[in-house]
Amino acid sequence: MDISQVLFYALSAMALGSAIMVVISRNPVHSVLWLIITFFAISGHYILLNAQFLGIVNLIVYAGAIMVLFLFVIMLMNLNAETEPQKNKWLKLAGVVAGGCLLLVLVAALKQAEVKGKVAELGTGDIGLIKNLGNALFTDFVVPFEISSILFLSAMVGAVVIGKK
Amino acid sequence: MLIERYIYLAIALFCIGIVGVLARRNAIIIFMCIELMLNAVNLLLVAFSKMHHVAGVAKSASAGIDGQLFVFFIMVVAAAEVSVGLAIIVMMYRNTHSVDVNFLNRLKH
């Protein structure tokens, strides 16, 4: 087992463990902090796959900007473990069973799929580098790129209009 | 790394997100679980893009790059979604003084 496989399993365990902690921790601030750890693990996966641009963007946009926004809102509302609304335990159990059923169905469907022997190579290839991504972004994908700027503008206006009342 | 392992990892993360949406009542936690599901899909898209790169590199040097650009656009849409969604949650908190989604049942009556 070489170093990249060890890293893969370590990052996977980190992502899954902290994702479970997001769901089960009672304090919303702790949930946000666990989610940041999940995003760090996923960024590690991106870098392992040599998608360096996406790894860094994931850190800056998700772990940096979006999670800070969540923290701001939680602290603004002064939420903590005492004010946390709880479902009754049968509804929680029903949620876990429903999620487990989905997991079962997806894994069973994957058993039938023809993905045997296909590999995603770790640490090779240069499609994840900024140069190649930028080339494709500003030639083939330039119209969606411009449309996404309009989307941002409308999201900004929408957030201000909703928040102003 | 075999692609199946990435698929299993993404399925597990996605299902944890589903369980969070179904089992929690705090609107912010539900929103965070949606982010978790988006990230599971992003991870899978990057893994598939590397898989197609290996298969199609003989035809063109940038085979599979579309997958990574989709991830980029998903991140853009997620950022816009979070700004509007959190504004709505703040609005709901101002009206009901709670982030419990069970208060949002006016369509039922």
Short mmCIF file of C-alpha atoms in Angstrom, two decimals:
data_model
loop_
_atom_site.label_atom_id
_atom_site.label_comp_id
_atom_site.label_asym_id
_atom_site.label_seq_id
_atom_site.Cartn_x
_atom_site.Cartn_y
_atom_site.Cartn_z
CA MET A 1 0.00 0.00 0.00
CA ASP A 2 1.68 3.20 -1.11
CA ILE A 3 1.41 6.67 0.32
CA SER A 4 -1.45 7.91 -1.89
CA GLN A 5 -3.65 4.96 -0.92
CA VAL A 6 -2.95 5.58 2.74
CA LEU A 7 -3.87 9.25 2.19
CA PHE A 8 -7.05 8.23 0.35
CA TYR A 9 -8.27 6.07 3.21
CA ALA A 10 -7.26 8.61 5.85
CA LEU A 11 -9.06 11.45 4.07
CA SER A 12 -12.13 9.28 3.44
CA ALA A 13 -12.35 8.33 7.11
CA MET A 14 -11.92 11.97 8.08
CA ALA A 15 -14.65 13.10 5.67
CA LEU A 16 -17.14 10.43 6.75
CA GLY A 17 -16.49 10.83 10.47
CA SER A 18 -16.82 14.58 10.46
CA ALA A 19 -19.90 14.39 8.19
CA ILE A 20 -21.56 12.13 10.77
CA MET A 21 -20.57 14.57 13.51
CA VAL A 22 -22.25 17.41 11.53
CA VAL A 23 -25.53 15.54 11.76
CA ILE A 24 -25.34 14.37 15.37
CA SER A 25 -23.81 17.32 17.23
CA ARG A 26 -26.37 19.32 19.20
CA ASN A 27 -24.63 22.69 19.09
CA PRO A 28 -24.97 24.36 15.64
CA VAL A 29 -21.56 26.04 15.99
CA HIS A 30 -19.95 22.62 16.43
CA SER A 31 -21.81 21.41 13.34
CA VAL A 32 -20.30 24.24 11.30
CA LEU A 33 -16.80 23.44 12.56
CA TRP A 34 -17.20 19.74 11.71
CA LEU A 35 -18.46 20.70 8.25
CA ILE A 36 -15.31 22.78 7.72
CA ILE A 37 -13.23 19.68 8.55
CA THR A 38 -15.28 17.72 6.00
CA PHE A 39 -14.52 20.36 3.37
CA PHE A 40 -10.81 20.20 4.20
CA ALA A 41 -10.90 16.43 3.68
CA ILE A 42 -12.70 16.84 0.34
CA SER A 43 -10.12 19.45 -0.72
CA GLY A 44 -7.44 16.91 0.17
CA HIS A 45 -9.15 14.44 -2.17
CA TYR A 46 -9.13 17.04 -4.97
CA ILE A 47 -5.42 17.66 -4.51
CA LEU A 48 -4.81 13.90 -4.42
CA LEU A 49 -6.59 13.69 -7.80
CA ASN A 50 -4.35 16.52 -9.07
CA ALA A 51 -7.32 18.93 -9.39
CA GLN A 52 -5.36 21.63 -7.62
CA PHE A 53 -7.44 24.59 -8.77
CA LEU A 54 -10.66 23.05 -7.47
CA GLY A 55 -8.97 22.06 -4.22
CA ILE A 56 -7.92 25.63 -3.52
CA VAL A 57 -11.25 27.11 -4.70
CA ASN A 58 -13.07 24.65 -2.46
CA LEU A 59 -11.02 25.85 0.52
CA ILE A 60 -11.43 29.54 -0.25
CA VAL A 61 -15.09 29.56 -1.28
CA TYR A 62 -16.58 26.81 0.90
CA ALA A 63 -14.40 26.55 4.00
CA GLY A 64 -13.58 30.26 3.88
CA ALA A 65 -16.54 32.30 2.67
CA ILE A 66 -19.68 30.15 2.95
CA MET A 67 -18.90 28.65 6.34
CA VAL A 68 -18.05 32.08 7.79
CA LEU A 69 -21.46 33.24 6.53
CA PHE A 70 -23.09 30.31 8.35
CA LEU A 71 -21.15 31.12 11.53
CA PHE A 72 -22.20 34.79 11.31
CA VAL A 73 -25.87 33.86 11.00
CA ILE A 74 -25.71 31.33 13.86
CA MET A 75 -23.98 33.80 16.17
CA LEU A 76 -26.37 36.58 15.12
CA MET A 77 -29.32 34.41 16.21
CA ASN A 78 -27.47 33.29 19.35
CA LEU A 79 -28.23 29.61 18.74
CA ASN A 80 -26.76 26.99 21.07
CA ALA A 81 -27.46 23.49 22.34
CA GLU A 82 -30.24 24.68 24.69
CA THR A 83 -32.31 26.40 21.98
CA GLU A 84 -31.82 23.52 19.56
CA PRO A 85 -35.21 22.10 18.43
CA GLN A 86 -35.34 18.30 18.69
CA LYS A 87 -37.51 15.91 16.76
CA ASN A 88 -38.95 13.02 18.72
CA LYS A 89 -36.87 9.90 18.56
CA TRP A 90 -39.20 7.93 16.27
CA LEU A 91 -38.99 10.62 13.60
CA LYS A 92 -35.18 10.61 13.92
CA LEU A 93 -35.17 6.82 13.60
CA ALA A 94 -37.41 7.07 10.53
CA GLY A 95 -34.94 9.54 8.97
CA VAL A 96 -31.99 7.23 9.62
CA VAL A 97 -33.87 4.23 8.23
CA ALA A 98 -34.86 6.19 5.09
CA GLY A 99 -31.26 7.31 4.53
CA GLY A 100 -30.02 3.76 5.12
CA CYS A 101 -32.51 2.43 2.58
CA LEU A 102 -31.23 4.93 0.01
CA LEU A 103 -27.66 3.80 0.77
CA LEU A 104 -28.70 0.18 0.31
CA VAL A 105 -30.44 0.87 -3.02
CA LEU A 106 -27.52 2.87 -4.41
CA VAL A 107 -24.91 0.30 -3.37
CA ALA A 108 -27.03 -2.51 -4.82
CA ALA A 109 -27.39 -0.55 -8.08
CA LEU A 110 -23.62 -0.03 -8.16
CA LYS A 111 -23.08 -3.79 -7.89
CA GLN A 112 -24.88 -4.16 -11.26
CA ALA A 113 -23.08 -1.25 -12.95
CA GLU A 114 -20.17 -1.80 -15.28
CA VAL A 115 -17.49 0.16 -13.47
CA LYS A 116 -15.20 -2.77 -12.72
CA GLY A 117 -11.53 -2.06 -13.36
CA LYS A 118 -11.94 1.62 -14.25
CA VAL A 119 -9.46 3.82 -12.40
CA ALA A 120 -9.15 7.50 -11.53
CA GLU A 121 -5.40 7.99 -11.46
CA LEU A 122 -3.98 9.77 -8.45
CA GLY A 123 -1.29 12.40 -8.82
CA THR A 124 -1.05 12.36 -12.62
CA GLY A 125 -2.63 14.32 -15.47
CA ASP A 126 -2.67 18.09 -15.93
CA ILE A 127 -6.36 18.85 -16.63
CA GLY A 128 -6.80 20.19 -13.11
CA LEU A 129 -4.21 22.92 -13.47
CA ILE A 130 -5.26 26.55 -13.77
CA LYS A 131 -3.82 26.96 -17.28
CA ASN A 132 -5.89 24.20 -18.86
CA LEU A 133 -9.05 24.95 -16.88
CA GLY A 134 -8.81 28.64 -17.80
CA ASN A 135 -8.34 27.80 -21.45
CA ALA A 136 -11.51 25.71 -21.50
CA LEU A 137 -13.43 28.19 -19.32
CA PHE A 138 -12.79 31.18 -21.57
CA THR A 139 -13.27 29.38 -24.90
CA ASP A 140 -15.86 26.59 -24.69
CA PHE A 141 -17.64 27.73 -21.52
CA VAL A 142 -17.56 31.51 -21.91
CA VAL A 143 -21.37 31.91 -22.23
CA PRO A 144 -22.18 29.98 -19.03
CA PHE A 145 -19.42 31.93 -17.32
CA GLU A 146 -21.04 35.26 -18.24
CA ILE A 147 -24.49 33.96 -17.28
CA SER A 148 -23.14 32.98 -13.86
CA SER A 149 -22.11 36.61 -13.32
CA ILE A 150 -25.75 37.64 -13.92
CA LEU A 151 -26.79 34.91 -11.48
CA PHE A 152 -24.49 36.41 -8.85
CA LEU A 153 -25.89 39.87 -9.45
CA SER A 154 -29.46 38.62 -9.04
CA ALA A 155 -28.50 36.66 -5.91
CA MET A 156 -26.95 39.81 -4.44
CA VAL A 157 -30.04 41.88 -5.21
CA GLY A 158 -32.28 39.11 -3.87
CA ALA A 159 -30.37 38.81 -0.60
CA VAL A 160 -30.51 42.58 -0.05
CA VAL A 161 -34.23 42.79 -0.88
CA ILE A 162 -35.12 39.84 1.39
CA GLY A 163 -32.92 41.03 4.22
CA LYS A 164 -34.04 44.67 4.17
CA LYS A 165 -37.64 44.30 5.32
CA MET B 1 -7.42 4.32 -7.28
CA LEU B 2 -10.43 2.29 -8.40
CA ILE B 3 -13.40 4.48 -9.32
CA GLU B 4 -15.76 2.28 -7.25
CA ARG B 5 -14.13 3.47 -4.03
CA TYR B 6 -14.86 7.06 -4.94
CA ILE B 7 -18.44 6.13 -5.79
CA TYR B 8 -18.88 4.39 -2.43
CA LEU B 9 -17.42 7.40 -0.61
CA ALA B 10 -19.70 9.82 -2.45
CA ILE B 11 -22.77 7.63 -1.84
CA ALA B 12 -21.96 7.49 1.87
CA LEU B 13 -21.51 11.27 2.13
CA PHE B 14 -24.72 11.88 0.17
CA CYS B 15 -26.73 9.53 2.41
CA ILE B 16 -25.36 11.20 5.55
CA GLY B 17 -26.63 14.48 4.08
CA ILE B 18 -30.05 12.92 3.43
CA VAL B 19 -30.25 11.63 7.00
CA GLY B 20 -29.37 15.11 8.27
CA VAL B 21 -32.12 16.72 6.22
CA LEU B 22 -34.70 14.18 7.40
CA ALA B 23 -33.73 13.91 11.07
CA ARG B 24 -32.96 17.50 12.09
CA ARG B 25 -35.36 20.40 12.66
CA ASN B 26 -32.93 23.33 12.70
CA ALA B 27 -33.20 25.10 9.33
CA ILE B 28 -29.50 26.00 9.31
CA ILE B 29 -28.38 22.41 9.92
CA ILE B 30 -30.70 21.26 7.10
CA PHE B 31 -29.07 23.83 4.85
CA MET B 32 -25.59 22.63 5.83
CA CYS B 33 -26.57 19.05 5.02
CA ILE B 34 -27.62 20.23 1.54
CA GLU B 35 -24.12 21.69 1.15
CA LEU B 36 -22.72 18.32 2.20
CA MET B 37 -24.72 16.58 -0.54
CA LEU B 38 -23.52 19.10 -3.14
CA ASN B 39 -19.93 18.40 -2.11
CA ALA B 40 -20.41 14.64 -2.39
CA VAL B 41 -21.57 15.13 -5.98
CA ASN B 42 -18.64 17.49 -6.69
CA LEU B 43 -16.15 14.89 -5.46
CA LEU B 44 -17.70 12.26 -7.70
CA LEU B 45 -17.61 14.60 -10.72
CA VAL B 46 -13.89 15.25 -10.23
CA ALA B 47 -13.18 11.51 -9.86
CA PHE B 48 -15.15 10.76 -13.06
CA SER B 49 -13.34 13.55 -14.91
CA LYS B 50 -10.01 11.90 -14.04
CA MET B 51 -11.41 8.53 -15.13
CA HIS B 52 -12.46 9.89 -18.53
CA HIS B 53 -9.14 11.67 -18.87
CA VAL B 54 -7.34 8.34 -18.61
CA ALA B 55 -9.68 6.77 -21.19
CA GLY B 56 -9.66 9.64 -23.71
CA VAL B 57 -6.20 11.18 -23.42
CA ALA B 58 -5.15 9.54 -26.69
CA LYS B 59 -7.79 11.48 -28.66
CA SER B 60 -7.44 14.89 -27.03
CA ALA B 61 -5.16 16.20 -24.32
CA SER B 62 -7.99 17.89 -22.43
CA ALA B 63 -10.39 14.94 -22.31
CA GLY B 64 -12.50 14.98 -19.17
CA ILE B 65 -11.96 18.64 -18.37
CA ASP B 66 -15.73 19.32 -18.60
CA GLY B 67 -16.30 17.50 -15.33
CA GLN B 68 -14.03 19.86 -13.44
CA LEU B 69 -15.68 22.90 -15.04
CA PHE B 70 -19.09 21.59 -13.97
CA VAL B 71 -17.75 21.45 -10.42
CA PHE B 72 -16.64 25.07 -10.78
CA PHE B 73 -20.14 26.12 -11.90
CA ILE B 74 -21.77 24.08 -9.12
CA MET B 75 -19.65 26.02 -6.62
CA VAL B 76 -20.79 29.31 -8.21
CA VAL B 77 -24.46 28.31 -7.97
CA ALA B 78 -23.98 27.04 -4.40
CA ALA B 79 -22.49 30.37 -3.33
CA ALA B 80 -25.47 32.27 -4.80
CA GLU B 81 -27.87 29.77 -3.20
CA VAL B 82 -26.30 30.17 0.24
CA SER B 83 -26.55 33.96 0.19
CA VAL B 84 -30.25 33.92 -0.70
CA GLY B 85 -31.05 30.94 1.55
CA LEU B 86 -29.44 32.45 4.62
CA ALA B 87 -31.30 35.72 3.96
CA ILE B 88 -34.55 33.72 3.94
CA ILE B 89 -33.60 31.94 7.18
CA VAL B 90 -32.81 35.29 8.87
CA MET B 91 -36.19 36.56 7.67
CA MET B 92 -37.92 33.48 9.11
CA TYR B 93 -36.10 33.98 12.42
CA ARG B 94 -37.32 37.57 12.58
CA ASN B 95 -40.94 36.51 12.07
CA THR B 96 -41.10 33.42 14.30
CA HIS B 97 -38.11 33.93 16.69
CA SER B 98 -37.02 30.37 15.97
CA VAL B 99 -35.23 28.39 13.26
CA ASP B 100 -37.47 25.36 13.78
CA VAL B 101 -38.81 24.24 10.39
CA ASN B 102 -41.95 22.83 12.04
CA PHE B 103 -43.25 26.41 12.41
CA LEU B 104 -43.38 26.63 8.61
CA ASN B 105 -46.65 24.72 8.24
CA ARG B 106 -49.00 27.43 7.03
CA LEU B 107 -49.52 25.68 3.69
CA LYS B 108 -50.99 22.74 5.62
CA HIS B 109 -53.95 24.72 6.99
#
